[in-house]
Coordinates of C-alpha atoms in Angstrom, one line a residue:
Chain A
M1 CA -29.6 -7.2 -24.5
T2 CA -31.7 -8.1 -21.5
D3 CA -32.9 -11.2 -23.2
A4 CA -29.5 -12.4 -24.2
T5 CA -28.0 -11.8 -20.8
G6 CA -30.9 -13.2 -18.8
A7 CA -29.4 -11.1 -16.1
D8 CA -30.8 -10.5 -12.7
P9 CA -33.0 -7.4 -12.8
A10 CA -30.8 -5.9 -10.0
L11 CA -27.9 -5.9 -12.4
R12 CA -29.7 -3.7 -15.0
P13 CA -28.3 -0.2 -15.3
R14 CA -31.4 1.5 -13.9
G15 CA -31.3 -0.5 -10.6
A16 CA -27.5 -0.1 -10.4
L17 CA -27.7 3.6 -11.0
A18 CA -30.3 4.0 -8.2
R19 CA -28.1 2.1 -5.8
L20 CA -25.1 4.1 -6.8
M21 CA -26.9 7.3 -6.0
R22 CA -27.5 6.2 -2.5
R23 CA -23.7 6.1 -1.8
K24 CA -22.4 9.4 -0.5
M25 CA -18.8 8.8 -1.6
A26 CA -19.9 7.8 -5.1
L27 CA -22.0 10.9 -5.4
F28 CA -19.1 13.1 -4.2
G29 CA -16.9 11.4 -6.9
L30 CA -19.6 11.8 -9.6
A31 CA -20.0 15.5 -8.7
L32 CA -16.3 16.1 -9.0
I33 CA -16.3 14.4 -12.4
V34 CA -19.2 16.5 -13.6
L35 CA -17.4 19.6 -12.4
V36 CA -14.2 18.8 -14.2
V37 CA -16.0 17.8 -17.4
A38 CA -18.0 21.0 -17.3
G39 CA -14.9 23.0 -16.7
A40 CA -13.1 21.4 -19.6
L41 CA -16.0 21.8 -22.0
A42 CA -16.7 25.3 -21.0
A43 CA -13.0 26.4 -20.8
P44 CA -13.2 28.7 -23.8
L45 CA -16.2 30.4 -22.2
I46 CA -15.3 30.7 -18.6
A47 CA -11.5 31.0 -18.8
P48 CA -10.7 34.6 -18.0
F49 CA -7.6 34.6 -20.2
A50 CA -6.2 32.6 -23.1
P51 CA -4.1 29.7 -21.6
D52 CA -0.9 30.8 -23.4
E53 CA -1.3 34.6 -23.0
Q54 CA 1.8 36.0 -21.3
M55 CA 0.7 39.1 -19.5
F56 CA 2.9 42.1 -18.7
D57 CA 1.1 42.6 -15.4
G58 CA 1.1 38.8 -14.8
L59 CA 4.5 39.1 -13.1
T60 CA 5.9 41.3 -10.3
L61 CA 8.4 44.0 -11.2
E62 CA 11.1 41.6 -10.3
G63 CA 9.7 39.0 -12.7
A64 CA 8.3 36.6 -10.1
P65 CA 4.9 34.9 -10.5
L66 CA 1.9 36.5 -8.7
P67 CA 0.2 34.7 -5.9
P68 CA -3.6 34.0 -6.1
D69 CA -5.8 37.1 -5.8
G70 CA -9.0 38.6 -7.1
R71 CA -7.8 39.1 -10.7
F72 CA -5.8 35.9 -11.1
L73 CA -7.8 33.4 -9.2
F74 CA -5.0 30.8 -8.9
G75 CA -2.1 33.3 -9.4
T76 CA 0.2 33.4 -12.4
D77 CA 3.0 31.1 -13.6
L78 CA 6.6 31.8 -14.4
L79 CA 5.8 33.3 -17.8
G80 CA 3.0 35.5 -16.4
R81 CA 0.1 33.3 -17.7
D82 CA -3.1 32.9 -15.7
L83 CA -2.9 29.6 -13.8
F84 CA -6.7 29.2 -13.5
S85 CA -7.1 29.4 -17.3
R86 CA -4.3 26.9 -17.8
I87 CA -5.9 24.5 -15.3
L88 CA -9.2 24.7 -17.1
Y89 CA -7.5 23.9 -20.5
G90 CA -5.4 21.3 -18.8
A91 CA -8.6 19.5 -17.8
Q92 CA -9.3 19.0 -21.5
T93 CA -5.9 17.3 -21.9
S94 CA -6.4 15.0 -18.9
L95 CA -9.9 14.0 -19.9
I96 CA -9.0 13.4 -23.6
I97 CA -6.1 11.2 -22.6
G98 CA -8.1 9.5 -19.9
V99 CA -10.9 8.6 -22.3
V100 CA -8.8 7.8 -25.4
A101 CA -5.9 5.9 -23.7
N102 CA -8.2 4.1 -21.3
G103 CA -10.7 3.3 -24.1
L104 CA -7.9 1.8 -26.2
A105 CA -6.5 -0.2 -23.2
L106 CA -10.0 -1.5 -22.4
L107 CA -10.6 -2.5 -26.0
I108 CA -7.2 -4.4 -26.3
G109 CA -7.7 -5.9 -22.8
T110 CA -11.3 -7.1 -23.6
L111 CA -10.4 -8.5 -27.0
V112 CA -7.3 -10.4 -25.6
G113 CA -9.2 -11.6 -22.5
I114 CA -12.3 -12.8 -24.3
T115 CA -10.4 -14.5 -27.1
A116 CA -8.0 -16.2 -24.7
G117 CA -10.8 -17.2 -22.4
Y118 CA -13.1 -18.7 -25.1
F119 CA -10.5 -20.4 -27.4
R120 CA -8.7 -22.5 -24.9
G121 CA -6.2 -24.2 -27.2
W122 CA -2.9 -22.7 -28.3
I123 CA -4.3 -19.3 -29.1
G124 CA -5.5 -18.8 -25.6
A125 CA -2.3 -20.2 -24.1
A126 CA -0.2 -17.9 -26.3
L127 CA -2.2 -14.8 -25.5
M128 CA -2.1 -15.5 -21.7
R129 CA 1.6 -16.2 -21.7
F130 CA 2.1 -12.9 -23.5
T131 CA -0.1 -11.2 -20.8
D132 CA 2.1 -12.8 -18.1
L133 CA 5.1 -11.5 -19.9
M134 CA 3.6 -7.9 -19.9
M135 CA 2.9 -8.3 -16.2
A136 CA 6.7 -8.7 -15.6
F137 CA 7.5 -5.5 -17.3
P138 CA 8.2 -2.5 -15.1
A139 CA 5.3 -0.6 -16.6
L140 CA 6.2 2.9 -15.7
L141 CA 9.8 2.4 -16.8
L142 CA 8.5 1.1 -20.1
A143 CA 6.1 4.0 -20.6
I144 CA 8.8 6.6 -19.7
C145 CA 11.2 4.9 -22.1
L146 CA 8.7 4.8 -25.0
A147 CA 7.4 8.3 -24.4
A148 CA 11.0 9.7 -24.2
I149 CA 12.1 8.1 -27.5
F150 CA 9.1 9.1 -29.5
Q151 CA 8.8 12.9 -29.6
P152 CA 5.6 12.8 -27.7
S153 CA 2.3 14.4 -28.8
L154 CA -1.0 14.0 -27.1
W155 CA -1.9 10.9 -29.2
I156 CA 1.5 9.2 -28.7
V157 CA 1.2 9.7 -25.0
A158 CA -2.3 8.2 -25.1
M159 CA -1.0 5.2 -27.1
V160 CA 1.9 4.6 -24.8
I161 CA -0.4 4.5 -21.8
A162 CA -2.8 2.2 -23.6
L163 CA 0.1 -0.2 -24.5
V164 CA 1.1 -0.6 -20.8
N165 CA -2.3 -0.5 -19.3
W166 CA -4.4 -3.2 -21.0
V167 CA -2.9 -6.1 -19.0
Q168 CA -5.0 -6.0 -15.9
T169 CA -8.3 -5.8 -17.9
A170 CA -7.2 -8.7 -20.1
R171 CA -6.6 -10.9 -17.0
V172 CA -9.9 -10.1 -15.4
I173 CA -11.9 -10.5 -18.6
Y174 CA -10.0 -13.8 -19.3
T175 CA -11.0 -15.2 -15.9
E176 CA -14.7 -14.3 -16.3
T177 CA -14.8 -15.6 -19.9
T178 CA -13.4 -19.0 -19.0
S179 CA -16.1 -19.5 -16.4
L180 CA -18.9 -18.2 -18.6
A181 CA -17.8 -20.4 -21.5
T182 CA -18.4 -23.5 -19.5
R183 CA -21.9 -22.5 -18.5
D184 CA -25.0 -24.4 -19.7
F185 CA -26.6 -21.5 -21.6
I186 CA -23.5 -21.2 -23.8
A187 CA -23.6 -24.9 -24.5
A188 CA -27.2 -24.5 -25.3
C189 CA -26.4 -21.7 -27.8
R190 CA -23.8 -23.9 -29.5
T191 CA -26.3 -26.8 -29.7
L192 CA -28.8 -24.4 -31.4
G193 CA -26.2 -23.7 -34.0
A194 CA -25.0 -20.2 -33.0
G195 CA -21.7 -19.3 -34.6
T196 CA -18.6 -18.3 -32.6
G197 CA -19.0 -14.6 -33.3
R198 CA -22.6 -14.7 -32.2
I199 CA -21.8 -16.5 -29.0
L200 CA -18.9 -14.2 -28.2
F201 CA -20.6 -10.9 -28.9
R202 CA -24.3 -11.5 -28.3
H203 CA -24.1 -13.9 -25.3
I204 CA -20.7 -13.6 -23.5
L205 CA -19.9 -9.9 -24.0
P206 CA -23.1 -8.6 -22.5
H207 CA -22.3 -10.5 -19.3
L208 CA -18.9 -8.8 -19.2
V209 CA -20.4 -5.3 -19.4
P210 CA -20.5 -4.7 -15.6
T211 CA -16.8 -5.8 -15.3
I212 CA -15.8 -3.6 -18.3
I213 CA -17.7 -0.6 -16.8
V214 CA -15.9 -1.1 -13.4
W215 CA -12.4 -1.5 -14.9
G216 CA -13.0 1.3 -17.3
T217 CA -13.8 3.7 -14.5
L218 CA -11.0 2.6 -12.3
G219 CA -8.6 2.7 -15.3
I220 CA -9.3 6.3 -16.0
S221 CA -7.8 7.1 -12.6
T222 CA -4.7 5.1 -13.4
T223 CA -4.4 6.8 -16.8
V224 CA -4.8 10.3 -15.4
L225 CA -2.0 9.6 -12.9
L226 CA 0.3 8.1 -15.6
E227 CA -0.2 11.0 -18.0
A228 CA 0.5 13.5 -15.2
T229 CA 3.7 11.5 -14.2
L230 CA 5.0 11.4 -17.8
S231 CA 4.2 15.1 -18.3
F232 CA 5.9 15.9 -15.0
L233 CA 9.1 14.2 -16.2
G234 CA 8.9 16.2 -19.4
V235 CA 8.2 13.2 -21.7
G236 CA 4.4 13.5 -21.8
V237 CA 2.2 16.2 -23.2
Q238 CA 4.5 19.0 -24.4
P239 CA 4.2 22.7 -23.6
P240 CA 2.7 25.0 -24.6
T241 CA -0.3 22.6 -24.6
P242 CA -1.3 22.8 -20.9
S243 CA -1.6 19.6 -18.9
W244 CA -1.7 19.4 -15.1
G245 CA 1.5 17.4 -15.1
N246 CA 3.5 19.7 -17.4
I247 CA 2.3 22.8 -15.5
I248 CA 4.1 21.3 -12.5
F249 CA 7.1 20.3 -14.7
E250 CA 7.5 23.8 -16.0
N251 CA 7.2 25.5 -12.6
Q252 CA 8.8 23.0 -10.2
T253 CA 12.1 24.9 -9.9
Y254 CA 10.1 27.7 -8.4
F255 CA 8.1 25.7 -6.0
Q256 CA 9.8 27.0 -2.8
S257 CA 8.7 30.6 -3.4
A258 CA 5.6 29.9 -5.5
P259 CA 4.1 26.7 -4.1
W260 CA 0.7 27.3 -5.6
L261 CA 2.1 26.6 -9.0
V262 CA 2.8 23.0 -7.9
F263 CA 0.0 22.3 -5.4
I264 CA -3.0 23.7 -7.3
P265 CA -2.5 21.5 -10.3
G266 CA -1.4 18.7 -7.9
A267 CA -4.7 19.0 -6.1
A268 CA -6.5 18.9 -9.4
I269 CA -4.8 15.6 -10.4
I270 CA -5.5 14.0 -7.0
L271 CA -9.2 15.1 -7.0
L272 CA -9.8 13.8 -10.6
A273 CA -8.1 10.5 -9.9
L274 CA -9.9 10.2 -6.6
A275 CA -13.3 10.9 -8.2
F276 CA -12.9 8.0 -10.7
N277 CA -11.6 5.7 -8.0
L278 CA -14.6 6.4 -5.7
V279 CA -17.1 6.0 -8.5
G280 CA -15.3 2.8 -9.8
D281 CA -15.2 1.3 -6.4
A282 CA -18.9 2.0 -5.8
L283 CA -19.8 0.6 -9.2
R284 CA -17.9 -2.6 -8.3
D285 CA -20.0 -3.0 -5.1
V286 CA -23.2 -2.2 -7.0
L287 CA -22.6 -4.3 -10.1
D288 CA -20.8 -7.3 -8.7
P289 CA -23.1 -9.3 -6.4
T290 CA -20.2 -11.3 -4.9
Q291 CA -18.6 -8.1 -3.5
R292 CA -21.9 -6.8 -2.1
G293 CA -22.1 -6.3 1.7
R294 CA -18.4 -6.6 2.2
D295 CA -18.2 -3.3 3.9
Chain B
M1 CA 7.4 -28.5 -3.6
A2 CA 10.8 -28.8 -5.2
A3 CA 9.3 -29.8 -8.5
Y4 CA 6.9 -26.8 -8.3
L5 CA 9.8 -24.5 -7.5
L6 CA 11.9 -25.8 -10.4
R7 CA 9.0 -25.4 -12.8
R8 CA 8.3 -21.9 -11.7
L9 CA 11.9 -20.9 -12.0
M10 CA 12.0 -22.2 -15.5
V11 CA 8.9 -20.3 -16.4
S12 CA 10.4 -17.2 -14.8
A13 CA 13.5 -17.7 -16.9
L14 CA 11.4 -17.8 -20.1
I15 CA 9.5 -14.7 -19.0
L16 CA 12.8 -12.9 -18.5
L17 CA 13.9 -14.0 -21.9
G18 CA 10.7 -12.6 -23.4
V19 CA 11.2 -9.3 -21.5
S20 CA 14.7 -9.0 -22.8
F21 CA 13.6 -9.7 -26.4
I22 CA 10.8 -7.2 -26.4
T23 CA 12.8 -4.5 -24.8
F24 CA 15.7 -5.0 -27.1
F25 CA 13.4 -5.1 -30.1
L26 CA 11.6 -1.8 -29.0
L27 CA 14.9 0.0 -28.5
Y28 CA 16.1 -1.3 -31.9
V29 CA 13.1 -0.1 -33.9
L30 CA 12.3 3.1 -32.1
P31 CA 13.5 6.3 -33.8
A32 CA 16.3 7.1 -31.3
D33 CA 19.9 6.8 -32.5
P34 CA 22.3 6.2 -29.7
V35 CA 25.3 6.8 -32.0
R36 CA 24.2 10.5 -32.6
Q37 CA 24.1 10.9 -28.8
I38 CA 27.7 9.6 -28.4
A39 CA 29.2 11.3 -31.5
G40 CA 27.6 14.7 -30.7
R41 CA 26.1 17.2 -33.2
S42 CA 29.3 18.3 -35.0
A43 CA 30.5 14.7 -35.8
T44 CA 31.1 13.9 -39.5
A45 CA 29.2 11.1 -41.2
E46 CA 32.5 9.1 -41.1
T47 CA 32.9 9.3 -37.4
V48 CA 29.3 8.3 -36.9
E49 CA 29.8 5.2 -39.0
N50 CA 33.0 4.3 -37.2
I51 CA 31.3 4.5 -33.8
R52 CA 28.3 2.5 -35.2
R53 CA 30.7 -0.2 -36.4
E54 CA 32.7 -0.2 -33.1
L55 CA 29.5 -0.8 -31.1
G56 CA 28.3 -3.4 -33.5
L57 CA 25.2 -1.4 -34.2
D58 CA 25.6 -1.9 -37.9
R59 CA 24.8 -5.6 -37.7
P60 CA 21.4 -7.1 -38.3
F61 CA 19.0 -7.1 -35.3
I62 CA 19.1 -10.8 -34.7
V63 CA 22.9 -10.9 -34.6
Q64 CA 22.9 -8.0 -32.1
Y65 CA 20.3 -9.7 -29.9
G66 CA 22.1 -13.0 -30.1
H67 CA 25.3 -11.3 -29.1
Y68 CA 23.6 -9.6 -26.1
L69 CA 22.0 -12.9 -25.1
A70 CA 25.3 -14.7 -25.2
G71 CA 26.7 -12.1 -22.8
L72 CA 23.6 -12.2 -20.6
V73 CA 23.8 -15.9 -19.8
Q74 CA 27.4 -15.3 -18.6
G75 CA 26.2 -12.4 -16.5
D76 CA 27.6 -9.8 -18.8
L77 CA 25.1 -6.9 -19.3
G78 CA 27.4 -5.1 -21.8
R79 CA 29.1 -1.7 -21.4
S80 CA 27.4 1.7 -21.1
Y81 CA 27.7 3.6 -24.4
L82 CA 28.6 6.8 -22.8
Q83 CA 30.3 6.0 -19.5
K84 CA 32.2 3.0 -20.9
T85 CA 31.8 1.1 -17.7
Q86 CA 30.3 -2.3 -17.3
V87 CA 26.5 -2.1 -16.8
A88 CA 26.6 -4.8 -14.2
E89 CA 29.0 -2.8 -12.2
L90 CA 26.9 0.4 -12.5
I91 CA 23.8 -1.4 -11.4
A92 CA 25.6 -3.2 -8.5
S93 CA 26.9 0.2 -7.3
R94 CA 23.4 1.7 -7.4
L95 CA 21.4 -1.3 -6.1
P96 CA 22.2 -0.9 -2.4
A97 CA 20.6 2.6 -2.4
T98 CA 17.4 1.3 -4.1
L99 CA 17.2 -1.7 -1.7
L100 CA 17.5 0.6 1.3
L101 CA 14.8 2.8 -0.1
M102 CA 12.6 -0.3 -0.7
L103 CA 13.1 -1.5 2.8
G104 CA 12.3 2.0 4.2
A105 CA 9.2 2.2 1.9
I106 CA 7.8 -1.2 2.8
S107 CA 8.3 -0.6 6.5
A108 CA 6.5 2.8 6.3
E109 CA 3.7 1.2 4.2
L110 CA 3.2 -1.6 6.7
L111 CA 3.3 0.7 9.7
I112 CA 0.7 3.1 8.2
G113 CA -1.4 0.6 6.4
L114 CA -1.7 -2.0 9.2
T115 CA -2.4 0.6 11.9
F116 CA -5.1 2.3 9.8
G117 CA -6.6 -1.1 8.8
I118 CA -6.7 -2.5 12.3
V119 CA -8.2 0.7 13.8
A120 CA -10.8 1.0 11.0
A121 CA -11.8 -2.7 11.5
L122 CA -12.2 -2.2 15.3
K123 CA -14.1 1.0 14.8
R124 CA -16.1 -0.3 11.9
G125 CA -18.9 2.0 10.7
T126 CA -17.8 5.0 12.8
I127 CA -16.7 8.4 11.5
L128 CA -13.1 7.3 12.2
D129 CA -13.5 4.2 10.0
Q130 CA -14.9 6.3 7.2
T131 CA -12.2 8.9 7.5
L132 CA -9.4 6.3 7.4
M133 CA -10.9 4.6 4.4
M134 CA -11.3 7.9 2.6
T135 CA -7.7 8.6 3.4
S136 CA -6.8 5.3 1.8
F137 CA -8.6 6.3 -1.3
V138 CA -6.8 9.6 -1.5
T139 CA -3.4 7.9 -1.1
V140 CA -4.0 5.6 -4.0
S141 CA -5.2 8.5 -6.1
A142 CA -2.1 10.7 -5.6
P143 CA 0.8 10.8 -8.0
Q144 CA 4.2 10.2 -6.5
F145 CA 5.7 13.5 -7.6
V146 CA 2.9 15.6 -6.0
V147 CA 3.4 13.8 -2.6
S148 CA 7.2 14.0 -2.9
L149 CA 7.0 17.8 -3.5
L150 CA 4.4 18.3 -0.8
L151 CA 6.6 16.5 1.8
L152 CA 9.6 18.3 0.6
Y153 CA 7.8 21.7 0.9
V154 CA 6.5 21.0 4.4
F155 CA 9.2 19.1 6.1
A156 CA 12.3 20.2 4.3
V157 CA 11.7 23.8 3.1
K158 CA 9.3 25.1 5.7
L159 CA 10.1 23.1 8.9
G160 CA 13.7 22.2 7.9
W161 CA 13.5 18.9 9.7
F162 CA 15.0 16.9 6.9
P163 CA 17.4 17.5 4.1
I164 CA 16.0 18.6 0.7
G165 CA 17.5 15.7 -1.1
G166 CA 20.6 13.5 -1.4
Y167 CA 21.9 10.4 0.3
G168 CA 24.0 9.3 3.1
T169 CA 22.4 9.7 6.6
P170 CA 19.2 8.1 7.9
A171 CA 17.6 11.6 7.7
H172 CA 17.9 11.5 4.0
L173 CA 15.9 8.3 3.8
V174 CA 12.9 9.6 5.7
L175 CA 11.1 11.7 3.1
P176 CA 11.5 9.4 0.0
A177 CA 10.6 6.3 2.1
L178 CA 7.6 8.2 3.6
T179 CA 6.4 9.3 0.1
L180 CA 6.4 5.7 -1.1
G181 CA 5.0 4.5 2.2
I182 CA 2.1 6.9 2.2
L183 CA 1.2 6.0 -1.4
G184 CA 1.4 2.3 -0.9
S185 CA -0.4 2.3 2.5
G186 CA -3.9 2.6 1.0
W187 CA -4.0 -0.9 -0.4
Y188 CA -2.6 -2.4 2.8
S189 CA -5.1 -0.5 5.0
R190 CA -8.1 -1.6 2.9
M191 CA -6.9 -5.2 2.8
M192 CA -6.0 -5.3 6.5
R193 CA -9.4 -3.9 7.4
S194 CA -11.4 -6.5 5.5
S195 CA -9.2 -9.3 6.6
M196 CA -9.4 -8.2 10.2
I197 CA -13.2 -7.9 10.0
D198 CA -13.4 -11.5 8.7
V199 CA -11.2 -12.8 11.5
L200 CA -13.0 -10.9 14.3
R201 CA -16.2 -12.7 13.3
A202 CA -14.6 -16.1 13.8
D203 CA -15.6 -18.5 16.6
F204 CA -12.1 -18.6 18.2
I205 CA -12.3 -14.9 18.8
R206 CA -15.6 -15.3 20.6
T207 CA -14.0 -18.1 22.7
A208 CA -11.1 -15.9 23.5
R209 CA -13.4 -13.1 24.6
A210 CA -15.5 -15.6 26.6
K211 CA -12.4 -16.7 28.4
G212 CA -12.2 -13.2 29.7
L213 CA -9.0 -12.1 27.9
T214 CA -8.4 -8.4 27.6
R215 CA -9.4 -6.7 24.4
A216 CA -5.8 -5.9 23.6
R217 CA -4.8 -9.6 24.0
V218 CA -7.7 -10.7 21.8
V219 CA -6.9 -8.2 19.1
L220 CA -3.1 -8.4 19.1
G221 CA -2.6 -12.0 20.3
H222 CA -5.4 -13.8 18.5
A223 CA -6.8 -11.8 15.7
L224 CA -3.8 -10.0 14.3
P225 CA -1.6 -13.1 13.6
N226 CA -4.4 -14.6 11.5
A227 CA -5.5 -11.4 9.8
I228 CA -2.0 -10.5 8.7
L229 CA -1.4 -13.5 6.5
P230 CA -3.1 -12.2 3.3
V231 CA -1.2 -8.9 3.8
I232 CA 2.1 -10.7 3.8
A233 CA 1.4 -12.2 0.4
M234 CA 0.8 -8.7 -0.9
I235 CA 4.3 -7.6 -0.1
G236 CA 5.5 -9.8 -2.9
I237 CA 3.3 -8.1 -5.4
D238 CA 4.2 -4.8 -4.0
I239 CA 7.8 -5.2 -4.9
G240 CA 6.8 -5.2 -8.5
I241 CA 4.8 -2.0 -8.1
F242 CA 7.8 -0.5 -6.2
M243 CA 10.3 -1.3 -9.0
G244 CA 8.0 0.5 -11.5
G245 CA 7.8 3.6 -9.5
I246 CA 11.2 4.4 -8.2
V247 CA 12.2 6.5 -11.2
V248 CA 10.1 9.4 -10.1
V249 CA 10.9 9.4 -6.4
E250 CA 14.6 8.8 -6.9
S251 CA 14.9 11.7 -9.4
V252 CA 12.9 14.1 -7.2
F253 CA 14.9 13.4 -4.1
G254 CA 18.2 12.9 -5.9
W255 CA 18.5 9.4 -4.5
P256 CA 21.3 7.6 -6.3
G257 CA 19.6 4.3 -7.0
I258 CA 18.8 2.3 -10.2
G259 CA 15.7 4.4 -10.9
Q260 CA 17.8 7.5 -11.3
L261 CA 20.3 5.6 -13.3
A262 CA 17.5 4.4 -15.6
W263 CA 16.1 8.0 -16.0
Q264 CA 19.6 9.4 -16.9
A265 CA 20.1 6.5 -19.4
I266 CA 16.7 7.0 -21.0
Q267 CA 17.5 10.7 -21.6
R268 CA 20.8 9.8 -23.3
V269 CA 19.5 6.7 -25.1
D270 CA 22.2 4.6 -23.3
I271 CA 20.6 1.3 -24.4
P272 CA 22.8 -1.2 -22.4
I273 CA 21.8 0.6 -19.2
I274 CA 18.1 0.7 -20.1
M275 CA 18.2 -3.0 -20.9
G276 CA 20.0 -3.8 -17.6
V277 CA 17.7 -1.9 -15.4
T278 CA 14.6 -3.2 -17.1
L279 CA 15.9 -6.8 -16.6
V280 CA 16.8 -6.2 -13.0
S281 CA 13.3 -4.8 -12.4
A282 CA 11.7 -7.7 -14.2
V283 CA 13.7 -10.2 -12.0
A284 CA 12.4 -8.4 -8.9
I285 CA 8.8 -8.5 -10.2
V286 CA 9.0 -12.2 -11.1
L287 CA 10.6 -13.1 -7.7
G288 CA 8.0 -11.0 -5.9
N289 CA 5.1 -12.8 -7.6
L290 CA 6.8 -16.1 -6.9
L291 CA 7.1 -15.2 -3.2
A292 CA 3.4 -14.2 -3.1
D293 CA 2.4 -17.6 -4.6
L294 CA 4.7 -19.5 -2.2
V295 CA 3.1 -17.8 0.8
A296 CA -0.5 -18.4 -0.4
P297 CA -0.8 -22.1 0.8
F298 CA 0.2 -21.0 4.3
I299 CA -2.6 -18.5 4.3
D300 CA -5.3 -20.7 2.9
P301 CA -4.7 -24.4 3.2
R302 CA -7.2 -25.1 0.4
I303 CA -4.7 -23.6 -2.0
K304 CA -2.3 -26.2 -3.4
L305 CA 0.8 -25.4 -5.4
K306 CA 0.6 -27.1 -8.7

């Protein structure tokens, strides 16, 4: 890859990683991500209770949820289930959707962007006009509408999010590809008889990797927020599968007397989205030389 | 300029046509049957068929779309399936509330975002700067419903300063507008900060300082008017983001705008209303982007409208 890109050594992952590590904010974000991933993976081992276990002693005698204490770290929910265990399993949902939906959006966006940017003619024009069209859609409204009409499952939610979220990536990749396509080294490849596929995937794509990494990281944050919003409206991941959004959806009527049921999962959503934003922003500074030194 | 505007408006019309086609198509192919919603569970097959014929939903897709389009060019958005009222009237009755919320939200965004951005730029590199920028990161990472519920809990439930939801007095506007304002302020404060830093480096600022003007006059009188221009262009784009997001805030606060109208329509598969709100939002987004592009040459004279 290094030969094909001919990239500045500073752009190689090792150098970038080292510079990333020097940023306190990025480290904080990275630590949060590691924490959530570890919590999600180890959920079956560290969760004190099963996420859907309704406990007799999980409610007060009047049937109200219990506030956080030693036994129930984050308290219990309306059905007497342990909130801490549900948050741990909910992390799995958020991360699966974050990775799957965002991966899919990134794939669509990159393919559309690279194709439109390299083939200028009618294919490129048609793809970019379609992208413009998608930009004019009220994305959240479209996502809510699609999710509400399909009986949503985890995978449907991921697909809906991918369908509304690829547009930004496509535009960024398109702009970069158009400028790369006119560069001398690409003309040289063509003169040497390289085929279109080879030029696109061996010579242009490697140059787009930093951009894809940056947008991929920032995109996870958007995806996590979108999933939480859909689940909060009741059209996302369906109970009993716990997701941070649907925990709030299930318990919001009680939020005046049991605020922890809303604000603990709420804080989890904010922290995870913040973590990916911090790391993505730092990656942009580190990987994109034109952005360097701007702050 | 006139030629540019004319061309852009034509492109916008084509984009809206595309939006209407895709939305109509999606609602046609998706597995939701509006007729079942209208007829109710106990309806006989015959009743269901009658309603379907009455609404013209038994006709082929292209005929239905053509019919819709023919109405659309005359400003007719059809009738709601369930409420039987004109969609255009329903939207017109809800639009003032949404526009009021938008005005409140954008004012709050600018107030918070510009203040944070200017202070951060002036105190560049200090703890205060880092705290403000960290805050901007948190605000762009927070979902609307969490911030809505948090503000409701603190200012309505605990402190009782504002009503818990509804519409009518200025007090009702504060919390929903503040929710959107806090969430949107992050982008503005980051943009204002970097724009302000660029301007503060310029020669004319040094001249102004050398003339012995007070710091306040240099910042507010000389730097701010120049630094604020890129931020103004962003308001146009922000309108689009706003239109996408009102569904959540309007339903949490019980704000009777078009977001709430859309959410109710989605739950009842009331297709004409969904179409109408989507189109109105798309118009707002397209106009917002056009506004941003029109402002651009004033910000950077190198940009030419073409």
